[in-house]
Amino acid sequence: MGSTLVCMIALSLICMACFEYPKAMRSPVLLIIMLFILICFGAGGTQGQTRRIPDDEMAALRDIAQQLGKTDWNLSLKECDENGNWHTPVMNGLYNSTVNCTCLGDGCHISAIYLTGQGLPGVLPKSIANLSYLTILDLNGNFLSGSIPPEWTSTKLEFLSLESNMFDGAVPVELGNLVKLQYFNLNSNNLTGELPMELLNNLTNLQEVRLSSNNFTGKLPSFQSWEQLQILELEASGFEGPIPSNISLPSNLIELRIMDLNGGGPSDFPPLQGMTKMQKLMLRSCNISASIPGYLGNFLALRELDLTYNRLEGNIPNLEAATKLQSIYLTRNFLTGPIPTWITSRDSTYSTDLSYNNFSEVVDDATTICNKDTLNLFRSFSNGNNLDFAKCLKDAPCKENRSSVHINCGGGEVTIGKTTYEADESPGNAAEFVHDQVSYWGFSSTGRVWDNKTTEYIAKNVSVLSMTNSQLYTRARLSPLSLTYYGRCLANGIYTVTLHFAEIIFRDNASYQSLGRRLFDIYIQDKLAWKDFDIEAAAKGVDKEKVLTLTNVAVTNHIIEIRFYWAGKGTRSIPTRGTYGILISAISVVFSKLSSV
């Protein structure tokens, strides 16, 4: 109606002006008027008619809204561009409520649905199959549950994301018919069963696949048919190891993440020689028993290398030619030999974590190495004192045997009753060994968030905390991979270890921020004490304290170690992508009695 009125006004002005022209020039002007009429009332009228969404698609959309629990759509409007609440801009990093159309001669067809970060409480509607023009479906960050409908295979989906929901059951074999699918994301759900061979054999156009944080079963596939694949993410997916020797990955792969494979024996390093376009390579906790291949030095695009928590042996090869390799994580392996000078001589723009290995003595100046906050050599050497205090703390010997350690992780000094928790305000780094000459404790921090440009290592509360001793919980130390606190100069004997936690990042309101799940493992004196510890679940809510206590912890060499490890479980994109890992508020270690041994 608005465009018609504009045309009528413009036409009136042209007609008025027409009579001012000489008679000889009026014919061309009249021709212009006729063309203008055709444009305004012909093409314009046709355009207005083709904006209408067909009735069958509107009926499907009504059912979709009902099944998902989407209550704020105005479904009485049937033209694609007049329904303003279908085009809500992206907010807070994840929230998006958008319906897009593709308009053809027979009308406007629904081609994309983005409903992310809304906490929708429903199930996946079968009626998605009735949107035959739909190519994009993004339902990331909701409360959706149930199974994935096999009926969807009649669509032309190219982009499908169901990340961060509560879907269970197996992936339908019928999804193998979505042959146009390019992006497939099932991260952070409760899906089970084996990945259907139909997906592995038929979806040859896949470019990005994310299946992390699920409970799939069966052996890790070889992916031989996914020839267009560029990104493959399988962190804590549930698949069984070992990595198959015949694994077939495309040469144009730029990002590969395989982490925390279940069971299976040791495996060789997978054959990746031809993947010289690789930018990010993670093979973490995959039970790889081999040496690091030297051909990784030919990966000139490689920026991130994570081979932590394996059984890698031998020397570190020369990877100096890979000049873009900013981060190297080789934590907790069995690497030997000298630490190469190409590593120790790198400046602070590079991060290298070699903690928990069996290297021989360092030839470089120990003071220079110990003062690098981007080179972590905590427990890196094969000498008798594997904590290496003789090197990095040679000027701070134990003058007395202490009976306690109290740390306010990530926060300032706090006194609770008669106990003072020491400040722990180091900003943190991707590969850092903190060894203060004054304190009798420190920490080793490993890892950075691959999905963000920056990584935070200290969390701050986002709401007022009301628990007792809230001073301990307003700040907490974060780590996206591994974090070890150590106390030294302790009297040998039996100790009680108390760990303080509070989930101060996730929310428990009605928004998508309440969907976050954080799980990690806790080791004390290198023994697993808690597996898949979930702060929010244990505390029965966010912003609530949870205190874990372990008695009868033996200290035999004047040192205690408390290690936290994130095995890839839980969510990773709530409230923003890259939110995951370890969170610890405070630590207390107190002598209880002498050992009887």
GROMACS .gro file of N, CA, C and O in nm, residues 92-197:
model
  424
   92ASN      N    1   2.380  -1.040   2.257
   92ASN     CA    2   2.454  -1.111   2.363
   92ASN      C    3   2.536  -1.229   2.311
   92ASN      O    4   2.556  -1.328   2.380
   93GLY      N    5   2.579  -1.219   2.187
   93GLY     CA    6   2.668  -1.320   2.134
   93GLY      C    7   2.601  -1.443   2.076
   93GLY      O    8   2.651  -1.504   1.983
   94LEU      N    9   2.484  -1.485   2.129
   94LEU     CA   10   2.422  -1.609   2.082
   94LEU      C   11   2.276  -1.591   2.042
   94LEU      O   12   2.230  -1.653   1.947
   95TYR      N   13   2.201  -1.508   2.113
   95TYR     CA   14   2.057  -1.496   2.087
   95TYR      C   15   2.031  -1.450   1.944
   95TYR      O   16   2.085  -1.350   1.898
   96ASN      N   17   1.947  -1.525   1.876
   96ASN     CA   18   1.909  -1.489   1.739
   96ASN      C   19   1.771  -1.548   1.711
   96ASN      O   20   1.744  -1.663   1.743
   97SER      N   21   1.681  -1.467   1.658
   97SER     CA   22   1.547  -1.513   1.620
   97SER      C   23   1.515  -1.458   1.483
   97SER      O   24   1.466  -1.347   1.469
   98THR      N   25   1.545  -1.536   1.382
   98THR     CA   26   1.535  -1.487   1.244
   98THR      C   27   1.476  -1.594   1.154
   98THR      O   28   1.513  -1.710   1.163
   99VAL      N   29   1.385  -1.552   1.065
   99VAL     CA   30   1.334  -1.637   0.957
   99VAL      C   31   1.363  -1.566   0.826
   99VAL      O   32   1.322  -1.451   0.808
  100ASN      N   33   1.434  -1.631   0.737
  100ASN     CA   34   1.465  -1.573   0.607
  100ASN      C   35   1.388  -1.644   0.497
  100ASN      O   36   1.353  -1.762   0.510
  101CYS      N   37   1.362  -1.571   0.391
  101CYS     CA   38   1.287  -1.627   0.277
  101CYS      C   39   1.368  -1.613   0.149
  101CYS      O   40   1.450  -1.522   0.134
  102THR      N   41   1.338  -1.701   0.056
  102THR     CA   42   1.385  -1.688  -0.081
  102THR      C   43   1.262  -1.669  -0.169
  102THR      O   44   1.172  -1.754  -0.170
  103CYS      N   45   1.255  -1.556  -0.238
  103CYS     CA   46   1.135  -1.521  -0.315
  103CYS      C   47   1.155  -1.556  -0.462
  103CYS      O   48   1.251  -1.513  -0.526
  104LEU      N   49   1.060  -1.634  -0.514
  104LEU     CA   50   1.061  -1.676  -0.653
  104LEU      C   51   0.932  -1.629  -0.719
  104LEU      O   52   0.853  -1.557  -0.659
  105GLY      N   53   0.907  -1.672  -0.840
  105GLY     CA   54   0.788  -1.628  -0.912
  105GLY      C   55   0.659  -1.674  -0.848
  105GLY      O   56   0.555  -1.608  -0.861
  106ASP      N   57   0.661  -1.787  -0.776
  106ASP     CA   58   0.539  -1.839  -0.719
  106ASP      C   59   0.519  -1.797  -0.574
  106ASP      O   60   0.427  -1.844  -0.506
  107GLY      N   61   0.607  -1.710  -0.520
  107GLY     CA   62   0.592  -1.664  -0.382
  107GLY      C   63   0.724  -1.669  -0.307
  107GLY      O   64   0.830  -1.696  -0.366
  108CYS      N   65   0.715  -1.641  -0.179
  108CYS     CA   66   0.834  -1.642  -0.093
  108CYS      C   67   0.836  -1.770  -0.011
  108CYS      O   68   0.738  -1.804   0.058
  109HIS      N   69   0.947  -1.841  -0.014
  109HIS     CA   70   0.960  -1.968   0.056
  109HIS      C   71   1.060  -1.955   0.171
  109HIS      O   72   1.163  -1.889   0.159
  110ILE      N   73   1.028  -2.018   0.281
  110ILE     CA   74   1.115  -2.012   0.399
  110ILE      C   75   1.242  -2.090   0.371
  110ILE      O   76   1.239  -2.210   0.343
  111SER      N   77   1.356  -2.020   0.379
  111SER     CA   78   1.484  -2.082   0.344
  111SER      C   79   1.580  -2.095   0.462
  111SER      O   80   1.676  -2.172   0.454
  112ALA      N   81   1.557  -2.020   0.572
  112ALA     CA   82   1.649  -2.027   0.686
  112ALA      C   83   1.575  -1.996   0.814
  112ALA      O   84   1.490  -1.905   0.818
  113ILE      N   85   1.604  -2.072   0.919
  113ILE     CA   86   1.548  -2.048   1.052
  113ILE      C   87   1.663  -2.047   1.152
  113ILE      O   88   1.737  -2.145   1.165
  114TYR      N   89   1.679  -1.933   1.220
  114TYR     CA   90   1.778  -1.920   1.327
  114TYR      C   91   1.702  -1.895   1.458
  114TYR      O   92   1.642  -1.789   1.477
  115LEU      N   93   1.704  -1.991   1.548
  115LEU     CA   94   1.643  -1.976   1.680
  115LEU      C   95   1.748  -2.022   1.782
  115LEU      O   96   1.748  -2.136   1.827
  116THR      N   97   1.838  -1.932   1.818
  116THR     CA   98   1.951  -1.970   1.903
  116THR      C   99   1.950  -1.891   2.033
  116THR      O  100   1.903  -1.777   2.039
  117GLY      N  101   2.002  -1.955   2.138
  117GLY     CA  102   2.018  -1.889   2.267
  117GLY      C  103   1.888  -1.846   2.331
  117GLY      O  104   1.882  -1.743   2.399
  118GLN      N  105   1.780  -1.922   2.314
  118GLN     CA  106   1.649  -1.881   2.364
  118GLN      C  107   1.593  -1.973   2.472
  118GLN      O  108   1.491  -1.943   2.532
  119GLY      N  109   1.657  -2.085   2.496
  119GLY     CA  110   1.606  -2.177   2.596
  119GLY      C  111   1.471  -2.236   2.562
  119GLY      O  112   1.390  -2.263   2.652
  120LEU      N  113   1.444  -2.257   2.434
  120LEU     CA  114   1.316  -2.314   2.394
  120LEU      C  115   1.299  -2.453   2.456
  120LEU      O  116   1.390  -2.535   2.452
  121PRO      N  117   1.180  -2.484   2.511
  121PRO     CA  118   1.164  -2.605   2.593
  121PRO      C  119   1.109  -2.727   2.520
  121PRO      O  120   1.082  -2.829   2.583
  122GLY      N  121   1.089  -2.720   2.390
  122GLY     CA  122   1.013  -2.824   2.321
  122GLY      C  123   1.097  -2.937   2.265
  122GLY      O  124   1.201  -2.975   2.319
  123VAL      N  125   1.047  -2.991   2.154
  123VAL     CA  126   1.111  -3.102   2.083
  123VAL      C  127   1.130  -3.063   1.938
  123VAL      O  128   1.078  -2.961   1.892
  124LEU      N  129   1.204  -3.145   1.866
  124LEU     CA  130   1.226  -3.116   1.725
  124LEU      C  131   1.102  -3.156   1.644
  124LEU      O  132   1.058  -3.271   1.649
  125PRO      N  133   1.045  -3.063   1.567
  125PRO     CA  134   0.922  -3.092   1.493
  125PRO      C  135   0.949  -3.169   1.363
  125PRO      O  136   1.040  -3.136   1.288
  126LYS      N  137   0.866  -3.268   1.339
  126LYS     CA  138   0.875  -3.341   1.212
  126LYS      C  139   0.839  -3.252   1.094
  126LYS      O  140   0.883  -3.275   0.981
  127SER      N  141   0.757  -3.149   1.120
  127SER     CA  142   0.707  -3.064   1.012
  127SER      C  143   0.816  -2.979   0.947
  127SER      O  144   0.789  -2.909   0.848
  128ILE      N  145   0.938  -2.980   1.001
  128ILE     CA  146   1.050  -2.918   0.929
  128ILE      C  147   1.058  -2.976   0.787
  128ILE      O  148   1.096  -2.908   0.692
  129ALA      N  149   1.017  -3.103   0.775
  129ALA     CA  150   1.023  -3.170   0.645
  129ALA      C  151   0.932  -3.105   0.543
  129ALA      O  152   0.949  -3.125   0.422
  130ASN      N  153   0.832  -3.028   0.586
  130ASN     CA  154   0.739  -2.964   0.494
  130ASN      C  155   0.793  -2.833   0.437
  130ASN      O  156   0.728  -2.771   0.353
  131LEU      N  157   0.907  -2.789   0.484
  131LEU     CA  158   0.971  -2.668   0.430
  131LEU      C  159   1.074  -2.713   0.327
  131LEU      O  160   1.193  -2.725   0.356
  132SER      N  161   1.027  -2.737   0.209
  132SER     CA  162   1.112  -2.800   0.107
  132SER      C  163   1.220  -2.707   0.053
  132SER      O  164   1.310  -2.752  -0.018
  133TYR      N  165   1.212  -2.577   0.086
  133TYR     CA  166   1.315  -2.483   0.042
  133TYR      C  167   1.414  -2.450   0.154
  133TYR      O  168   1.505  -2.371   0.134
  134LEU      N  169   1.398  -2.510   0.271
  134LEU     CA  170   1.482  -2.478   0.387
  134LEU      C  171   1.623  -2.531   0.365
  134LEU      O  172   1.644  -2.650   0.340
  135THR      N  173   1.721  -2.442   0.376
  135THR     CA  174   1.861  -2.481   0.362
  135THR      C  175   1.940  -2.461   0.491
  135THR      O  176   2.047  -2.521   0.508
  136ILE      N  177   1.890  -2.376   0.582
  136ILE     CA  178   1.962  -2.347   0.706
  136ILE      C  179   1.869  -2.366   0.824
  136ILE      O  180   1.760  -2.308   0.830
  137LEU      N  181   1.912  -2.447   0.923
  137LEU     CA  182   1.839  -2.465   1.048
  137LEU      C  183   1.939  -2.460   1.163
  137LEU      O  184   2.025  -2.548   1.175
  138ASP      N  185   1.929  -2.356   1.246
  138ASP     CA  186   2.022  -2.336   1.357
  138ASP      C  187   1.940  -2.324   1.486
  138ASP      O  188   1.869  -2.226   1.507
  139LEU      N  189   1.951  -2.425   1.573
  139LEU     CA  190   1.878  -2.429   1.700
  139LEU      C  191   1.973  -2.438   1.818
  139LEU      O  192   1.941  -2.495   1.923
  140ASN      N  193   2.089  -2.380   1.805
  140ASN     CA  194   2.192  -2.384   1.908
  140ASN      C  195   2.146  -2.312   2.036
  140ASN      O  196   2.088  -2.204   2.031
  141GLY      N  197   2.170  -2.373   2.152
  141GLY     CA  198   2.145  -2.307   2.280
  141GLY      C  199   2.001  -2.301   2.320
  141GLY      O  200   1.947  -2.194   2.344
  142ASN      N  201   1.936  -2.418   2.330
  142ASN     CA  202   1.797  -2.425   2.375
  142ASN      C  203   1.781  -2.539   2.475
  142ASN      O  204   1.878  -2.609   2.508
  143PHE      N  205   1.658  -2.559   2.523
  143PHE     CA  206   1.627  -2.669   2.615
  143PHE      C  207   1.562  -2.785   2.540
  143PHE      O  208   1.493  -2.867   2.600
  144LEU      N  209   1.582  -2.792   2.412
  144LEU     CA  210   1.514  -2.892   2.330
  144LEU      C  211   1.562  -3.033   2.366
  144LEU      O  212   1.680  -3.054   2.393
  145SER      N  213   1.469  -3.126   2.365
  145SER     CA  214   1.501  -3.264   2.403
  145SER      C  215   1.440  -3.360   2.303
  145SER      O  216   1.378  -3.321   2.204
  146GLY      N  217   1.454  -3.489   2.333
  146GLY     CA  218   1.400  -3.591   2.243
  146GLY      C  219   1.502  -3.633   2.138
  146GLY      O  220   1.622  -3.610   2.152
  147SER      N  221   1.452  -3.691   2.032
  147SER     CA  222   1.539  -3.744   1.927
  147SER      C  223   1.531  -3.659   1.801
  147SER      O  224   1.445  -3.572   1.787
  148ILE      N  225   1.622  -3.688   1.709
  148ILE     CA  226   1.625  -3.617   1.581
  148ILE      C  227   1.530  -3.688   1.484
  148ILE      O  228   1.543  -3.808   1.460
  149PRO      N  229   1.431  -3.616   1.426
  149PRO     CA  230   1.332  -3.681   1.338
  149PRO      C  231   1.395  -3.731   1.208
  149PRO      O  232   1.464  -3.654   1.139
  150PRO      N  233   1.373  -3.855   1.172
  150PRO     CA  234   1.423  -3.905   1.043
  150PRO      C  235   1.352  -3.841   0.924
  150PRO      O  236   1.403  -3.845   0.812
  151GLU      N  237   1.233  -3.781   0.947
  151GLU     CA  238   1.156  -3.720   0.837
  151GLU      C  239   1.228  -3.603   0.772
  151GLU      O  240   1.191  -3.561   0.662
  152TRP      N  241   1.328  -3.547   0.840
  152TRP     CA  242   1.394  -3.427   0.786
  152TRP      C  243   1.468  -3.453   0.655
  152TRP      O  244   1.512  -3.359   0.589
  153THR      N  245   1.483  -3.576   0.619
  153THR     CA  246   1.566  -3.607   0.503
  153THR      C  247   1.508  -3.557   0.372
  153THR      O  248   1.576  -3.557   0.270
  154SER      N  249   1.381  -3.516   0.372
  154SER     CA  250   1.321  -3.463   0.250
  154SER      C  251   1.359  -3.317   0.225
  154SER      O  252   1.321  -3.260   0.123
  155THR      N  253   1.430  -3.254   0.318
  155THR     CA  254   1.468  -3.113   0.303
  155THR      C  255   1.594  -3.100   0.217
  155THR      O  256   1.660  -3.200   0.184
  156LYS      N  257   1.627  -2.975   0.188
  156LYS     CA  258   1.751  -2.946   0.114
  156LYS      C  259   1.855  -2.882   0.208
  156LYS      O  260   1.932  -2.795   0.166
  157LEU      N  261   1.857  -2.926   0.333
  157LEU     CA  262   1.944  -2.864   0.433
  157LEU      C  263   2.091  -2.868   0.391
  157LEU      O  264   2.143  -2.972   0.351
  158GLU      N  265   2.154  -2.752   0.404
  158GLU     CA  266   2.298  -2.740   0.382
  158GLU      C  267   2.370  -2.707   0.513
  158GLU      O  268   2.489  -2.732   0.526
  159PHE      N  269   2.295  -2.649   0.608
  159PHE     CA  270   2.351  -2.607   0.737
  159PHE      C  271   2.257  -2.657   0.847
  159PHE      O  272   2.140  -2.622   0.849
  160LEU      N  273   2.309  -2.742   0.938
  160LEU     CA  274   2.227  -2.795   1.047
  160LEU      C  275   2.307  -2.790   1.177
  160LEU      O  276   2.411  -2.855   1.190
  161SER      N  277   2.260  -2.709   1.273
  161SER     CA  278   2.325  -2.699   1.404
  161SER      C  279   2.221  -2.724   1.513
  161SER      O  280   2.122  -2.652   1.523
  162LEU      N  281   2.248  -2.827   1.595
  162LEU     CA  282   2.164  -2.860   1.710
  162LEU      C  283   2.247  -2.854   1.838
  162LEU      O  284   2.214  -2.917   1.938
  163GLU      N  285   2.352  -2.775   1.837
  163GLU     CA  286   2.447  -2.768   1.948
  163GLU      C  287   2.381  -2.720   2.077
  163GLU      O  288   2.287  -2.640   2.076
  164SER      N  289   2.433  -2.770   2.190
  164SER     CA  290   2.394  -2.725   2.324
  164SER      C  291   2.245  -2.737   2.349
  164SER      O  292   2.174  -2.640   2.374
  165ASN      N  293   2.196  -2.860   2.338
  165ASN     CA  294   2.060  -2.894   2.375
  165ASN      C  295   2.064  -3.022   2.458
  165ASN      O  296   2.168  -3.055   2.516
  166MET      N  297   1.954  -3.095   2.463
  166MET     CA  298   1.948  -3.217   2.544
  166MET      C  299   1.899  -3.336   2.462
  166MET      O  300   1.829  -3.423   2.512
  167PHE      N  301   1.936  -3.341   2.335
  167PHE     CA  302   1.890  -3.448   2.248
  167PHE      C  303   1.957  -3.580   2.287
  167PHE      O  304   2.075  -3.583   2.325
  168ASP      N  305   1.880  -3.688   2.276
  168ASP     CA  306   1.935  -3.819   2.307
  168ASP      C  307   1.899  -3.916   2.195
  168ASP      O  308   1.843  -3.877   2.092
  169GLY      N  309   1.932  -4.041   2.216
  169GLY     CA  310   1.907  -4.140   2.112
  169GLY      C  311   2.014  -4.139   2.005
  169GLY      O  312   2.114  -4.066   2.013
  170ALA      N  313   1.994  -4.220   1.905
  170ALA     CA  314   2.092  -4.233   1.796
  170ALA      C  315   2.064  -4.133   1.685
  170ALA      O  316   1.952  -4.083   1.669
  171VAL      N  317   2.166  -4.105   1.608
  171VAL     CA  318   2.149  -4.022   1.488
  171VAL      C  319   2.081  -4.108   1.382
  171VAL      O  320   2.128  -4.217   1.349
  172PRO      N  321   1.966  -4.064   1.328
  172PRO     CA  322   1.892  -4.146   1.231
  172PRO      C  323   1.975  -4.175   1.105
  172PRO      O  324   2.043  -4.087   1.053
  173VAL      N  325   1.966  -4.298   1.060
  173VAL     CA  326   2.038  -4.335   0.937
  173VAL      C  327   1.986  -4.254   0.820
  173VAL      O  328   2.058  -4.230   0.722
  174GLU      N  329   1.859  -4.209   0.829
  174GLU     CA  330   1.798  -4.134   0.719
  174GLU      C  331   1.870  -4.002   0.692
  174GLU      O  332   1.859  -3.946   0.582
  175LEU      N  333   1.942  -3.949   0.791
  175LEU     CA  334   2.014  -3.824   0.767
  175LEU      C  335   2.122  -3.840   0.660
  175LEU      O  336   2.176  -3.742   0.609
  176GLY      N  337   2.153  -3.964   0.630
  176GLY     CA  338   2.247  -3.988   0.520
  176GLY      C  339   2.192  -3.944   0.385
  176GLY      O  340   2.267  -3.937   0.287
  177ASN      N  341   2.063  -3.911   0.381
  177ASN     CA  342   2.004  -3.861   0.256
  177ASN      C  343   2.019  -3.710   0.240
  177ASN      O  344   1.981  -3.655   0.136
  178LEU      N  345   2.068  -3.643   0.342
  178LEU     CA  346   2.089  -3.497   0.331
  178LEU      C  347   2.220  -3.471   0.257
  178LEU      O  348   2.318  -3.418   0.310
  179VAL      N  349   2.220  -3.508   0.130
  179VAL     CA  350   2.345  -3.510   0.053
  179VAL      C  351   2.400  -3.371   0.025
  179VAL      O  352   2.516  -3.357  -0.015
  180LYS      N  353   2.319  -3.266   0.047
  180LYS     CA  354   2.369  -3.130   0.025
  180LYS      C  355   2.429  -3.069   0.152
  180LYS      O  356   2.480  -2.956   0.149
  181LEU      N  357   2.425  -3.143   0.262
  181LEU     CA  358   2.470  -3.090   0.390
  181LEU      C  359   2.619  -3.055   0.385
  181LEU      O  360   2.701  -3.137   0.345
  182GLN      N  361   2.650  -2.932   0.428
  182GLN     CA  362   2.789  -2.885   0.433
  182GLN      C  363   2.837  -2.860   0.576
  182GLN      O  364   2.953  -2.883   0.607
  183TYR      N  365   2.745  -2.813   0.662
  183TYR     CA  366   2.779  -2.784   0.802
  183TYR      C  367   2.690  -2.870   0.891
  183TYR      O  368   2.567  -2.866   0.880
  184PHE      N  369   2.752  -2.947   0.985
  184PHE     CA  370   2.678  -3.041   1.068
  184PHE      C  371   2.734  -3.032   1.210
  184PHE      O  372   2.849  -3.068   1.236
  185ASN      N  373   2.652  -2.981   1.304
  185ASN     CA  374   2.699  -2.956   1.440
  185ASN      C  375   2.602  -3.017   1.540
  185ASN      O  376   2.488  -2.972   1.554
  186LEU      N  377   2.649  -3.120   1.613
  186LEU     CA  378   2.571  -3.184   1.718
  186LEU      C  379   2.639  -3.172   1.854
  186LEU      O  380   2.608  -3.247   1.947
  187ASN      N  381   2.731  -3.079   1.868
  187ASN     CA  382   2.807  -3.063   1.993
  187ASN      C  383   2.717  -3.053   2.116
  187ASN      O  384   2.607  -2.995   2.110
  188SER      N  385   2.766  -3.105   2.227
  188SER     CA  386   2.706  -3.082   2.360
  188SER      C  387   2.560  -3.127   2.367
  188SER      O  388   2.470  -3.049   2.392
  189ASN      N  389   2.540  -3.256   2.344
  189ASN     CA  390   2.409  -3.319   2.363
  189ASN      C  391   2.431  -3.451   2.436
  189ASN      O  392   2.538  -3.473   2.495
  190ASN      N  393   2.333  -3.539   2.431
  190ASN     CA  394   2.345  -3.671   2.495
  190ASN      C  395   2.320  -3.783   2.394
  190ASN      O  396   2.261  -3.885   2.427
  191LEU      N  397   2.366  -3.761   2.273
  191LEU     CA  398   2.342  -3.858   2.167
  191LEU      C  399   2.425  -3.984   2.188
  191LEU      O  400   2.537  -3.980   2.239
  192THR      N  401   2.368  -4.097   2.149
  192THR     CA  402   2.431  -4.226   2.172
  192THR      C  403   2.435  -4.307   2.042
  192THR      O  404   2.391  -4.260   1.937
  193GLY      N  405   2.486  -4.429   2.054
  193GLY     CA  406   2.488  -4.519   1.939
  193GLY      C  407   2.604  -4.490   1.845
  193GLY      O  408   2.681  -4.396   1.864
  194GLU      N  409   2.614  -4.572   1.745
  194GLU     CA  410   2.719  -4.556   1.645
  194GLU      C  411   2.678  -4.454   1.540
  194GLU      O  412   2.559  -4.435   1.514
  195LEU      N  413   2.775  -4.391   1.481
  195LEU     CA  414   2.748  -4.298   1.372
  195LEU      C  415   2.712  -4.381   1.248
  195LEU      O  416   2.790  -4.468   1.206
  196PRO      N  417   2.593  -4.359   1.190
  196PRO     CA  418   2.549  -4.444   1.079
  196PRO      C  419   2.645  -4.439   0.960
  196PRO      O  420   2.698  -4.333   0.925
  197MET      N  421   2.664  -4.554   0.899
  197MET     CA  422   2.750  -4.561   0.781
  197MET      C  423   2.694  -4.477   0.667
  197MET      O  424   2.770  -4.429   0.582
   0.00000   0.00000   0.00000
